[in-house]
PDB file of C-alpha atoms in Angstrom:
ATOM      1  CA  UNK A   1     -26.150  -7.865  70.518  1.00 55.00           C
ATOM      2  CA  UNK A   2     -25.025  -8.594  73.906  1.00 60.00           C
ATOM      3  CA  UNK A   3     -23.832  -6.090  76.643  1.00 60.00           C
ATOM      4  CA  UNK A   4     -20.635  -4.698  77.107  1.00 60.00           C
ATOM      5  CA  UNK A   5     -19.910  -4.504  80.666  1.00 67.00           C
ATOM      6  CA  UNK A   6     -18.147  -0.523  81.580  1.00 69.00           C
ATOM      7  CA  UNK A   7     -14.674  -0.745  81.548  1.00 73.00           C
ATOM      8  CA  UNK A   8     -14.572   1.894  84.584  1.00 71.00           C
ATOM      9  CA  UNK A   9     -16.804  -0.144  87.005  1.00 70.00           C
ATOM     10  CA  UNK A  10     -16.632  -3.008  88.797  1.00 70.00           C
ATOM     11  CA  UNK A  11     -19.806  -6.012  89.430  1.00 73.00           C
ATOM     12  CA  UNK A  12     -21.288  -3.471  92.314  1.00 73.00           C
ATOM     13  CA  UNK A  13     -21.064  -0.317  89.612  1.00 73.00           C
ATOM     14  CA  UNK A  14     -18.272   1.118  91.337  1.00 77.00           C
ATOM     15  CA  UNK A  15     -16.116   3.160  89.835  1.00 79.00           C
ATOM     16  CA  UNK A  16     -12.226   1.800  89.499  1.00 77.00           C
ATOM     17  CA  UNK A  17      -9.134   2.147  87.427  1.00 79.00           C
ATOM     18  CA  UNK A  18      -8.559  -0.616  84.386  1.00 81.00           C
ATOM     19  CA  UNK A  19      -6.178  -3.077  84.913  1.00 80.00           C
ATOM     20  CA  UNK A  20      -3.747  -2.701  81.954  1.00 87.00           C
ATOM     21  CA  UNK A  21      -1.186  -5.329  83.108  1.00 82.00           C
ATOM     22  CA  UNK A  22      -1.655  -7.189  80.690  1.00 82.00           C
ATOM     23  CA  UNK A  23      -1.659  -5.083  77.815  1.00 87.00           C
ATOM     24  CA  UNK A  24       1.733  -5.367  75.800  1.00 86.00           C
ATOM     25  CA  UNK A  25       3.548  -2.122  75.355  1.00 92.00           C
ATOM     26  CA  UNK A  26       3.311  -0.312  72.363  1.00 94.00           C
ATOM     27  CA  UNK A  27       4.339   3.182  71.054  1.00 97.00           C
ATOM     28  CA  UNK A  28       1.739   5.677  71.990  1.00 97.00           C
ATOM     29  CA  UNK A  29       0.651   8.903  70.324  1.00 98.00           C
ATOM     30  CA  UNK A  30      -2.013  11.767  70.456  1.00 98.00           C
ATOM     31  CA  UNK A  31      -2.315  14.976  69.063  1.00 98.00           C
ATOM     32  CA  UNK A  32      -4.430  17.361  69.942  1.00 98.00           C
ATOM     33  CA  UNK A  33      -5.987  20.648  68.510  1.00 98.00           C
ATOM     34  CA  UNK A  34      -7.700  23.715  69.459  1.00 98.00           C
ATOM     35  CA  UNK A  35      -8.076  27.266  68.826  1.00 98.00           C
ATOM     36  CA  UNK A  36      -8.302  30.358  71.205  1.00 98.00           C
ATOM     37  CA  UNK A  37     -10.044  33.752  69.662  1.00 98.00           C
ATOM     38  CA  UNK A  38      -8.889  36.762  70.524  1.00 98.00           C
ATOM     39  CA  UNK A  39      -9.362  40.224  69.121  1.00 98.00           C
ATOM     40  CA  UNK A  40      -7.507  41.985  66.543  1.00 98.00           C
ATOM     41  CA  UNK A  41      -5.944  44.306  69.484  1.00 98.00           C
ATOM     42  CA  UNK A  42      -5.040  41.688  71.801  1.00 98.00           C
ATOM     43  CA  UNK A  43      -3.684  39.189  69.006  1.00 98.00           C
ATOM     44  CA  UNK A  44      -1.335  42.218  67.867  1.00 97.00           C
ATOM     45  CA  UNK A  45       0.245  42.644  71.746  1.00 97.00           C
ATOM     46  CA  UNK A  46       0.684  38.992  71.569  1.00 97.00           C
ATOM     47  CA  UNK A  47       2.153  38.956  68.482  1.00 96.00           C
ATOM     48  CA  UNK A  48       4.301  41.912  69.726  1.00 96.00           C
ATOM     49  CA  UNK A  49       5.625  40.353  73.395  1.00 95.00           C
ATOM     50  CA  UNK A  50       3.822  43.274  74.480  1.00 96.00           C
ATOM     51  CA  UNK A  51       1.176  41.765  76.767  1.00 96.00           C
ATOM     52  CA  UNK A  52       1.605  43.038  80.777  1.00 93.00           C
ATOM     53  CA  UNK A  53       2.168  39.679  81.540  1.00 94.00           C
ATOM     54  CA  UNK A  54       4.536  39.325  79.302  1.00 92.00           C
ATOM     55  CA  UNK A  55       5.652  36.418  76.262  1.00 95.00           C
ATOM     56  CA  UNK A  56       2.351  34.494  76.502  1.00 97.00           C
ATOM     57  CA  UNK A  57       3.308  31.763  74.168  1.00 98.00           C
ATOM     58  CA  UNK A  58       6.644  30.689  76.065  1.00 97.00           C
ATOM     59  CA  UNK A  59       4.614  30.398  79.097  1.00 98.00           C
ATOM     60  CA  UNK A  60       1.787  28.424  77.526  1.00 98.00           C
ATOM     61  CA  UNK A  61       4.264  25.938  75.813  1.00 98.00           C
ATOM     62  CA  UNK A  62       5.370  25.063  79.535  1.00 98.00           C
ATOM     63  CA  UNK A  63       2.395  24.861  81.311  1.00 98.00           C
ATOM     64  CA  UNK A  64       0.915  22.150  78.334  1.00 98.00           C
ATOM     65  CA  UNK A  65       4.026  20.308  78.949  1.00 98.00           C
ATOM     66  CA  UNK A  66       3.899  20.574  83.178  1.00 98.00           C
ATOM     67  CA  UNK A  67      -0.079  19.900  82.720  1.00 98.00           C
ATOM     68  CA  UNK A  68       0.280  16.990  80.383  1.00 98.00           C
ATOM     69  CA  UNK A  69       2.622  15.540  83.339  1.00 98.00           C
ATOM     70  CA  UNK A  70      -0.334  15.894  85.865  1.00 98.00           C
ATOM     71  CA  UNK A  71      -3.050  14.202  83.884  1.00 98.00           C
ATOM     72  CA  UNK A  72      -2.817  11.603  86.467  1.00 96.00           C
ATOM     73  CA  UNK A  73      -3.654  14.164  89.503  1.00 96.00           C
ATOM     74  CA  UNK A  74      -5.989  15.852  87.725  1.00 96.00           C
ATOM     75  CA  UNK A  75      -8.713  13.257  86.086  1.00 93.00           C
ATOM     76  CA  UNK A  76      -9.469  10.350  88.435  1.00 89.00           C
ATOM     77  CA  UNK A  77      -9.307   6.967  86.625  1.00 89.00           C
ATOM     78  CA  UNK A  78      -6.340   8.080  84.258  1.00 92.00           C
ATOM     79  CA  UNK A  79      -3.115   5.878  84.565  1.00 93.00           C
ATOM     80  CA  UNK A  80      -0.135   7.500  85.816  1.00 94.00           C
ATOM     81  CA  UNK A  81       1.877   7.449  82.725  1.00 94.00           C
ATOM     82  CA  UNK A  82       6.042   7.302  81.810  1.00 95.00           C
ATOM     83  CA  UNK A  83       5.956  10.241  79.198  1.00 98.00           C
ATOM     84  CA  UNK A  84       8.552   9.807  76.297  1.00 98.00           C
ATOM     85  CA  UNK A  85       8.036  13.280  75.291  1.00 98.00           C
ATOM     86  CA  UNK A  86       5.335  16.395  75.362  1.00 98.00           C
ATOM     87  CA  UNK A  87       5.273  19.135  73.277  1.00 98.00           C
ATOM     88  CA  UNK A  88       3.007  22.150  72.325  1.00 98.00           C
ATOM     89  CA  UNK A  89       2.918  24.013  69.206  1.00 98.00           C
ATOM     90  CA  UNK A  90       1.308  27.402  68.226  1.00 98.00           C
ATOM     91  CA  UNK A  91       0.042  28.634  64.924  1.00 98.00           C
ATOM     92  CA  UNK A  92      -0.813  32.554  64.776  1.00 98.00           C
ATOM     93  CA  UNK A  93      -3.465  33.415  62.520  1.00 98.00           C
ATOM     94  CA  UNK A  94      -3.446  37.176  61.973  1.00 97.00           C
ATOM     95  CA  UNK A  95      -6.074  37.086  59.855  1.00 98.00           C
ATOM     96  CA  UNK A  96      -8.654  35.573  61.994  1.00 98.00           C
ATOM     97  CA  UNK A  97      -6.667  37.097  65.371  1.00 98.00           C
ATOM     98  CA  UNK A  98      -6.698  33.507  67.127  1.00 98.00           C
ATOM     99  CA  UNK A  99      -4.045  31.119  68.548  1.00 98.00           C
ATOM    100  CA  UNK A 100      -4.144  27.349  66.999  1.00 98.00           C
ATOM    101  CA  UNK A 101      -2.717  25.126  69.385  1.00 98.00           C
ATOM    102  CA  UNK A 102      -1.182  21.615  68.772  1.00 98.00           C
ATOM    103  CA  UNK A 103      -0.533  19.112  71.433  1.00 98.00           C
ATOM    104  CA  UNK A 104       0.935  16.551  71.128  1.00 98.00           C
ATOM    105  CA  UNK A 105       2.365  13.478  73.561  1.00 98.00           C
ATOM    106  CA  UNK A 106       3.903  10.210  73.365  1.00 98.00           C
ATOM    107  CA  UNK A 107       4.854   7.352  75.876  1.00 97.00           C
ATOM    108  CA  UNK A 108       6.099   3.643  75.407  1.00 97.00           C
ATOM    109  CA  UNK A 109       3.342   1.657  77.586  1.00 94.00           C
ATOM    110  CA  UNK A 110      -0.216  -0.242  77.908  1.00 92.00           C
ATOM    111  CA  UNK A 111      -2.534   2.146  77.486  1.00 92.00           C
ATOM    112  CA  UNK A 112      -2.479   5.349  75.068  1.00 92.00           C
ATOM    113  CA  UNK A 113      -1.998   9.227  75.749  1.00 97.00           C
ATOM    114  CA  UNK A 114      -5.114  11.266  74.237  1.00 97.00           C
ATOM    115  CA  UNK A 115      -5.656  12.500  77.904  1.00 97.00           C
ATOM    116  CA  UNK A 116      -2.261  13.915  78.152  1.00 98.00           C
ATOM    117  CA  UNK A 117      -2.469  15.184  74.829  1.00 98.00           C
ATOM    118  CA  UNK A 118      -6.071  16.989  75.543  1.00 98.00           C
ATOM    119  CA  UNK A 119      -4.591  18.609  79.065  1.00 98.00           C
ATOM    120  CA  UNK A 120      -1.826  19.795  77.458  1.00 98.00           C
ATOM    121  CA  UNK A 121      -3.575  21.613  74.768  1.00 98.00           C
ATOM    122  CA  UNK A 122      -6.560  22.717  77.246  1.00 98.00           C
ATOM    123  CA  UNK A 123      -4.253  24.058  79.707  1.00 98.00           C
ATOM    124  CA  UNK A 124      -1.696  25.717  77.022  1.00 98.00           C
ATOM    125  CA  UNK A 125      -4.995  27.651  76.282  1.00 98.00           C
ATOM    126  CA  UNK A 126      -6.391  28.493  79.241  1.00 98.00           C
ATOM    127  CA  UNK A 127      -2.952  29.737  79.984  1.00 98.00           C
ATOM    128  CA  UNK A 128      -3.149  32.276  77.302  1.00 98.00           C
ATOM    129  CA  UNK A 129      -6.254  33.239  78.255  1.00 98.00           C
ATOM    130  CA  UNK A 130      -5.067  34.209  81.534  1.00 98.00           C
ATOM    131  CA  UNK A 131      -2.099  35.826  80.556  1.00 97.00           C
ATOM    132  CA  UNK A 132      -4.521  38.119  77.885  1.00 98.00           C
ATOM    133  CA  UNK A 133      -7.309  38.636  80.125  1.00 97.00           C
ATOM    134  CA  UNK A 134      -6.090  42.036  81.606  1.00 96.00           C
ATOM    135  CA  UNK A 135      -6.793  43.590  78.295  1.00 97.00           C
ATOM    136  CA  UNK A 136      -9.615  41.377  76.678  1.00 98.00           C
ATOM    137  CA  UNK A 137     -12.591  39.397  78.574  1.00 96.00           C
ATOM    138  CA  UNK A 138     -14.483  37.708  75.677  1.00 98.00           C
ATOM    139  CA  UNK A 139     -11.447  35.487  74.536  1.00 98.00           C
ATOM    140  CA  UNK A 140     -13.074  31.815  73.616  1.00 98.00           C
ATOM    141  CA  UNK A 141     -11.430  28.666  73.465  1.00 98.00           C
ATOM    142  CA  UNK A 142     -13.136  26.184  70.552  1.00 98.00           C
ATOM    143  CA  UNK A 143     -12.799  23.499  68.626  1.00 98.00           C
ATOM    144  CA  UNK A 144     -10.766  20.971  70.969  1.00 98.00           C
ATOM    145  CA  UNK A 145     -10.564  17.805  69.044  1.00 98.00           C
ATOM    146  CA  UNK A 146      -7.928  14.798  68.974  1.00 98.00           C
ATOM    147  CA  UNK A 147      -6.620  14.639  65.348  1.00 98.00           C
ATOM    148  CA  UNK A 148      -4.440  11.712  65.355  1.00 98.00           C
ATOM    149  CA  UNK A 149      -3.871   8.761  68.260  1.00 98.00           C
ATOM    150  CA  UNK A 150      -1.944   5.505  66.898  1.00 97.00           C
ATOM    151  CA  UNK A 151      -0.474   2.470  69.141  1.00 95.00           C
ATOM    152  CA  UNK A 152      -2.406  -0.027  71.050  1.00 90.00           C
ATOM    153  CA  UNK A 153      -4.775  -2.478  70.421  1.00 87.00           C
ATOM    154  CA  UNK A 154      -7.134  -0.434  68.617  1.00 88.00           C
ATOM    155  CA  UNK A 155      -4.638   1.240  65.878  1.00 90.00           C
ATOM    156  CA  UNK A 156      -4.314   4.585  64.281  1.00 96.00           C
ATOM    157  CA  UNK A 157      -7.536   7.033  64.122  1.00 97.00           C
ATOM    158  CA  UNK A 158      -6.901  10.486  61.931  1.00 97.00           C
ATOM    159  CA  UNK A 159      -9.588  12.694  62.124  1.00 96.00           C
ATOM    160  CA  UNK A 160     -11.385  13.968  58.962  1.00 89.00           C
TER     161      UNK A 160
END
């Protein structure tokens, strides 16, 4: 089998952005999933609004969103991408006192959106840490995983 050349470097092994100009445009999506843990205390004053700095899950929807919008800025070789729409979705799990997150993004372009999708949800979570760290330090954030990306050359994946 012969050698693929990297995608992300040039003939010297420098590293450089892929030229997607000639892609054709298709209808991106990505969603994304993860979890954050939290104790049985702290998941109750989140629950409640009752956290000091207040409704953790309104600012975590907003700061996926603004972070999906950075992606760009943030990781180097990404492409600076038209957005069509961003949106992040919690699932509270009293029984198991954690967060599930959802991410999810979608653009009209050459080249797909797992990135955004994977800041979004990353950042949503980090944000709730933040905003429950005052009153718990052993939060965790697991399981990050895309679920579903379709559009492009290479199709639809679903995770299993």
């Amino acid at each position: 089998m012969e050698k693929q050349p990297f995608s992300h470097l040039d003939a010297q092994g420098a590293a450089r952005m892929v030229d997607v100009s000639a892609k054709a445009d298709t209808v991106r999506r990505a969603v994304v999933r993860t979890r954050v843990e939290l104790s049985a205390s702290t998941f109750a004053l989140l629950q409640d609004k009752a956290l000091p700095k207040g409704d953790v899950l309104t600012v975590a929807k907003i700061a996926g969103i603004m972070a999906a919008k950075k992606t760009a800025d943030l990781i180097p070789l990404c492409h600076p991408l038209a957005l069509a729409a961003v949106d992040v979705r919690f699932d509270l799990d009293p029984q198991a006192a954690c967060v599930h997150i959802e991410a999810e993004a979608c653009a009209v372009g050459p080249t797909g959106v797992e990135m955004e999708a994977l800041v979004a949800a990353q950042v949503a979570a980090m944000t709730i840490y933040d905003m429950c760290k005052a009153v718990q330090r052993d939060i965790r954030i697991t399981d990050c995983r895309l679920v579903h990306k379709s559009g492009g050359k290479s199709g639809t994946f679903e995770a299993s």
